[in-house]
CSV table of C-alpha atoms in Angstrom, one decimal:
chain,number,residue,atom,x,y,z
M,24,TYR,CA,-0.1,0.0,0.0
M,25,ARG,CA,1.3,3.6,-0.9
M,26,LEU,CA,1.2,5.8,2.1
M,27,ASP,CA,2.5,8.9,0.2
M,28,LYS,CA,4.7,9.5,-2.8
M,29,ASP,CA,7.8,8.3,-0.9
M,30,THR,CA,6.6,5.5,1.3
M,31,ILE,CA,4.8,2.2,1.0
M,32,VAL,CA,3.9,-0.5,3.4
M,33,LYS,CA,4.1,-4.2,2.4
M,34,VAL,CA,1.5,-6.0,4.3
M,35,PHE,CA,2.0,-9.8,5.0
M,36,LYS,CA,-1.1,-11.8,4.1
M,37,ARG,CA,0.4,-15.3,4.7
M,38,THR,CA,2.2,-14.8,8.0
M,39,SER,CA,1.3,-12.9,11.2
M,40,ASP,CA,4.6,-14.0,12.7
M,41,GLU,CA,6.3,-10.8,13.7
M,42,HIS,CA,9.7,-12.5,14.2
M,43,GLN,CA,9.6,-13.8,10.5
M,44,ILE,CA,8.8,-10.2,9.4
M,45,GLU,CA,11.6,-8.7,11.7
M,46,ARG,CA,14.0,-11.2,10.0
M,47,GLU,CA,13.1,-10.2,6.5
M,48,LEU,CA,13.6,-6.6,7.6
M,49,LYS,CA,17.0,-7.3,9.0
M,50,LEU,CA,18.0,-9.3,5.7
M,51,ALA,CA,16.9,-6.3,3.8
M,52,LYS,CA,19.0,-4.0,5.8
M,53,GLN,CA,22.1,-6.2,5.7
M,54,ALA,CA,21.9,-6.3,1.9
M,55,PHE,CA,21.4,-2.6,1.6
M,56,VAL,CA,24.4,-1.9,3.8
M,57,ALA,CA,26.5,-4.3,1.7
M,58,GLY,CA,25.6,-2.4,-1.4
M,59,VAL,CA,22.9,-4.4,-2.9
M,60,PRO,CA,20.4,-2.2,-4.4
M,61,THR,CA,17.2,-2.7,-2.2
M,62,ALA,CA,14.2,-0.6,-1.3
M,63,ILE,CA,15.1,1.1,2.1
M,64,SER,CA,13.2,-0.5,4.9
M,65,PHE,CA,12.3,1.5,8.0
M,66,ASP,CA,10.2,-0.5,10.5
M,67,ILE,CA,7.5,-3.1,11.2
M,68,VAL,CA,3.9,-1.7,11.4
M,69,LYS,CA,0.5,-3.1,12.5
M,70,VAL,CA,-2.1,-3.0,9.7
M,71,GLY,CA,-5.5,-4.2,11.2
M,72,ASP,CA,-4.7,-7.8,12.5
M,73,LYS,CA,-1.6,-8.1,10.2
M,74,PHE,CA,1.9,-6.9,10.2
M,75,GLY,CA,3.7,-5.0,7.5
M,76,VAL,CA,7.1,-3.4,6.8
M,77,ARG,CA,7.4,0.3,5.9
M,78,PHE,CA,9.6,1.0,2.9
M,79,GLU,CA,10.9,4.0,1.1
M,80,MET,CA,9.7,3.7,-2.4
M,81,LEU,CA,10.0,6.5,-5.0
M,82,ASP,CA,8.4,6.6,-8.4
M,83,CYS,CA,8.8,3.1,-9.6
M,84,MET,CA,7.1,0.0,-11.2
M,85,SER,CA,8.0,-3.6,-11.2
M,86,LEU,CA,10.3,-4.8,-13.9
M,87,LYS,CA,7.4,-7.1,-15.3
M,88,ASN,CA,5.4,-3.8,-15.8
M,89,ALA,CA,8.3,-2.0,-17.4
M,90,PHE,CA,8.6,-4.9,-19.9
M,91,VAL,CA,5.0,-4.5,-20.7
M,92,LYS,CA,4.9,-0.8,-20.8
M,93,TYR,CA,8.2,-0.3,-22.7
M,94,PRO,CA,8.6,-3.3,-25.1
M,95,GLU,CA,11.0,-1.4,-27.1
M,96,GLN,CA,13.4,-1.2,-24.2
M,97,TYR,CA,13.3,-5.0,-23.9
M,98,ASN,CA,17.0,-5.5,-24.5
M,99,ASP,CA,18.1,-2.6,-22.3
M,100,LEU,CA,15.9,-3.8,-19.5
M,101,LEU,CA,17.1,-7.4,-19.9
M,102,ASP,CA,20.9,-6.2,-19.8
M,103,LYS,CA,20.1,-4.2,-16.5
M,104,TYR,CA,18.5,-7.4,-15.0
M,105,VAL,CA,21.5,-9.4,-15.7
M,106,LYS,CA,23.9,-6.7,-14.2
M,107,LEU,CA,21.6,-6.7,-11.2
M,108,LEU,CA,22.0,-10.6,-10.9
M,109,LYS,CA,25.8,-10.2,-11.3
M,110,LYS,CA,25.8,-7.5,-8.6
M,111,ILE,CA,23.9,-9.6,-6.3
M,112,ASN,CA,25.9,-12.8,-6.8
M,113,THR,CA,29.3,-11.0,-6.6
M,114,THR,CA,28.7,-9.0,-3.6
M,115,GLU,CA,30.4,-10.7,-0.6
M,116,CYS,CA,28.6,-11.4,2.6
M,117,TYR,CA,30.2,-12.7,5.8
M,118,ASP,CA,27.4,-11.7,8.2
M,119,PRO,CA,26.2,-14.7,10.1
M,120,ILE,CA,22.6,-13.4,10.1
M,121,ILE,CA,22.4,-14.2,6.4
M,122,PRO,CA,21.4,-17.9,6.0
M,123,ASP,CA,23.5,-20.4,4.0
M,124,ALA,CA,21.9,-21.4,0.7
M,125,LYS,CA,23.4,-24.8,0.5
M,126,LYS,CA,22.2,-25.7,4.0
M,127,PHE,CA,18.6,-24.5,2.9
M,128,TYR,CA,18.6,-26.8,-0.3
M,129,LEU,CA,20.3,-29.7,1.6
M,130,GLN,CA,17.4,-29.3,4.2
M,131,LYS,CA,14.7,-29.2,1.5
M,132,VAL,CA,16.0,-32.6,-0.1
M,133,LYS,CA,16.0,-34.1,3.4
M,134,GLU,CA,12.3,-33.1,3.7
M,135,ILE,CA,11.3,-34.7,0.5
M,136,LYS,CA,13.7,-37.7,0.9
M,137,PRO,CA,10.6,-40.0,1.9
M,138,TYR,CA,9.1,-39.3,-1.4
M,139,LEU,CA,12.3,-40.1,-3.5
M,140,GLU,CA,14.0,-43.4,-4.2
M,141,GLU,CA,17.0,-43.6,-2.1
M,142,LYS,CA,19.4,-43.5,-4.9
M,143,ASP,CA,17.7,-40.4,-6.3
M,144,ALA,CA,17.8,-38.6,-2.8
M,145,GLN,CA,21.4,-39.3,-2.4
M,146,LYS,CA,22.2,-38.1,-5.8
M,147,CYS,CA,20.6,-34.9,-5.0
M,148,LEU,CA,22.3,-34.5,-1.7
M,149,ASP,CA,25.7,-35.4,-3.3
M,150,LEU,CA,25.2,-32.8,-6.1
M,151,ILE,CA,24.3,-30.1,-3.6
M,152,GLU,CA,27.3,-30.9,-1.5
M,153,SER,CA,29.6,-30.7,-4.5
M,154,ILE,CA,28.7,-27.1,-5.2
M,155,PRO,CA,31.6,-25.0,-4.1
M,156,ASP,CA,31.0,-22.7,-1.1
M,157,ARG,CA,30.8,-19.0,-1.8
M,158,MET,CA,30.2,-16.0,0.4
M,159,THR,CA,28.2,-14.0,-2.0
M,160,PHE,CA,24.5,-12.9,-1.9
M,161,VAL,CA,21.8,-15.0,-3.3
M,162,HIS,CA,18.4,-13.2,-3.6
M,163,GLY,CA,16.6,-16.6,-4.0
M,164,ASP,CA,13.5,-15.1,-5.7
M,165,CYS,CA,14.8,-12.6,-8.3
M,166,HIS,CA,11.9,-12.6,-10.8
M,167,PHE,CA,10.7,-9.7,-12.6
M,168,LYS,CA,7.9,-8.8,-10.0
M,169,ASN,CA,10.5,-8.6,-7.2
M,170,ILE,CA,12.5,-5.9,-9.1
M,171,MET,CA,11.4,-2.4,-9.0
M,172,VAL,CA,12.5,0.0,-11.8
M,173,GLN,CA,13.2,3.6,-10.6
M,174,GLY,CA,14.5,5.7,-13.4
M,175,ASP,CA,17.6,3.9,-14.5
M,176,ASP,CA,18.0,2.1,-11.2
M,177,PHE,CA,16.7,-1.5,-10.3
M,178,LEU,CA,15.8,-2.1,-6.7
M,179,LEU,CA,15.2,-5.5,-5.1
M,180,ILE,CA,12.2,-6.3,-2.9
M,181,ASP,CA,10.9,-9.3,-1.0
M,182,MET,CA,14.2,-10.1,0.8
M,183,ASP,CA,12.8,-13.0,2.8
M,184,THR,CA,14.7,-15.6,0.7
M,185,LEU,CA,18.0,-13.7,0.9
M,186,SER,CA,20.9,-16.0,1.6
M,187,ARG,CA,24.5,-16.5,0.7
M,188,GLY,CA,26.1,-19.0,-1.4
M,189,HIS,CA,27.1,-20.0,-5.0
M,190,PRO,CA,25.2,-18.3,-7.8
M,191,ILE,CA,23.8,-21.6,-9.1
M,192,PHE,CA,21.4,-21.3,-6.2
M,193,GLU,CA,20.1,-18.2,-7.8
M,194,LEU,CA,19.6,-19.9,-11.1
M,195,ALA,CA,17.8,-22.8,-9.3
M,196,ALA,CA,15.5,-20.4,-7.7
M,197,LEU,CA,14.7,-18.7,-11.0
M,198,ARG,CA,13.6,-22.1,-12.4
M,199,ALA,CA,10.3,-22.0,-10.3
M,200,PRO,CA,8.8,-18.6,-11.5
M,201,TYR,CA,10.1,-18.8,-15.2
M,202,VAL,CA,9.8,-22.4,-16.0
M,203,ALA,CA,7.6,-24.4,-13.5
M,204,PHE,CA,5.0,-21.6,-13.0
M,205,GLU,CA,5.4,-19.7,-16.2
M,206,GLU,CA,5.1,-16.5,-14.1
M,207,ASP,CA,6.4,-14.1,-16.7
M,208,ASP,CA,5.7,-15.8,-20.1
């Protein structure tokens, strides 16, 4: 919700867990301090029986809407998107508050292990274990709706999946919205 021309509130519909929202706020601030272009987050607010985070948000639109509104700028917008991904995935992060992407994916495989054949589960675990450790940011949900275009700048939003690790985890996370869900066909 836009409060005024410079401020919005993101209201969480699926969670009323103030600790989870506080976690996202901290992750967003850590990314911003490290130089990752994010919307500036201020504080947690109560909206009816739900919680939200107040963000500075100047005149902007989602990257998805920019692609629709400015089809002649497709290549330029796509180039900037790639540069943003490179910026995220080359910015080093040593803060222990930022979760480890490899641990997250290993845990996910362990959760679905009962539904897999043993050899397939082990193959997944071995594959993930073989990915080199990296101390760079991974947004984890960097699709076109989670990037805001403000003039020539791109800003990330929805930082709840922020982690650190190898950029291959970013590519894995992008498969869901673009291939599995056909989010931005």
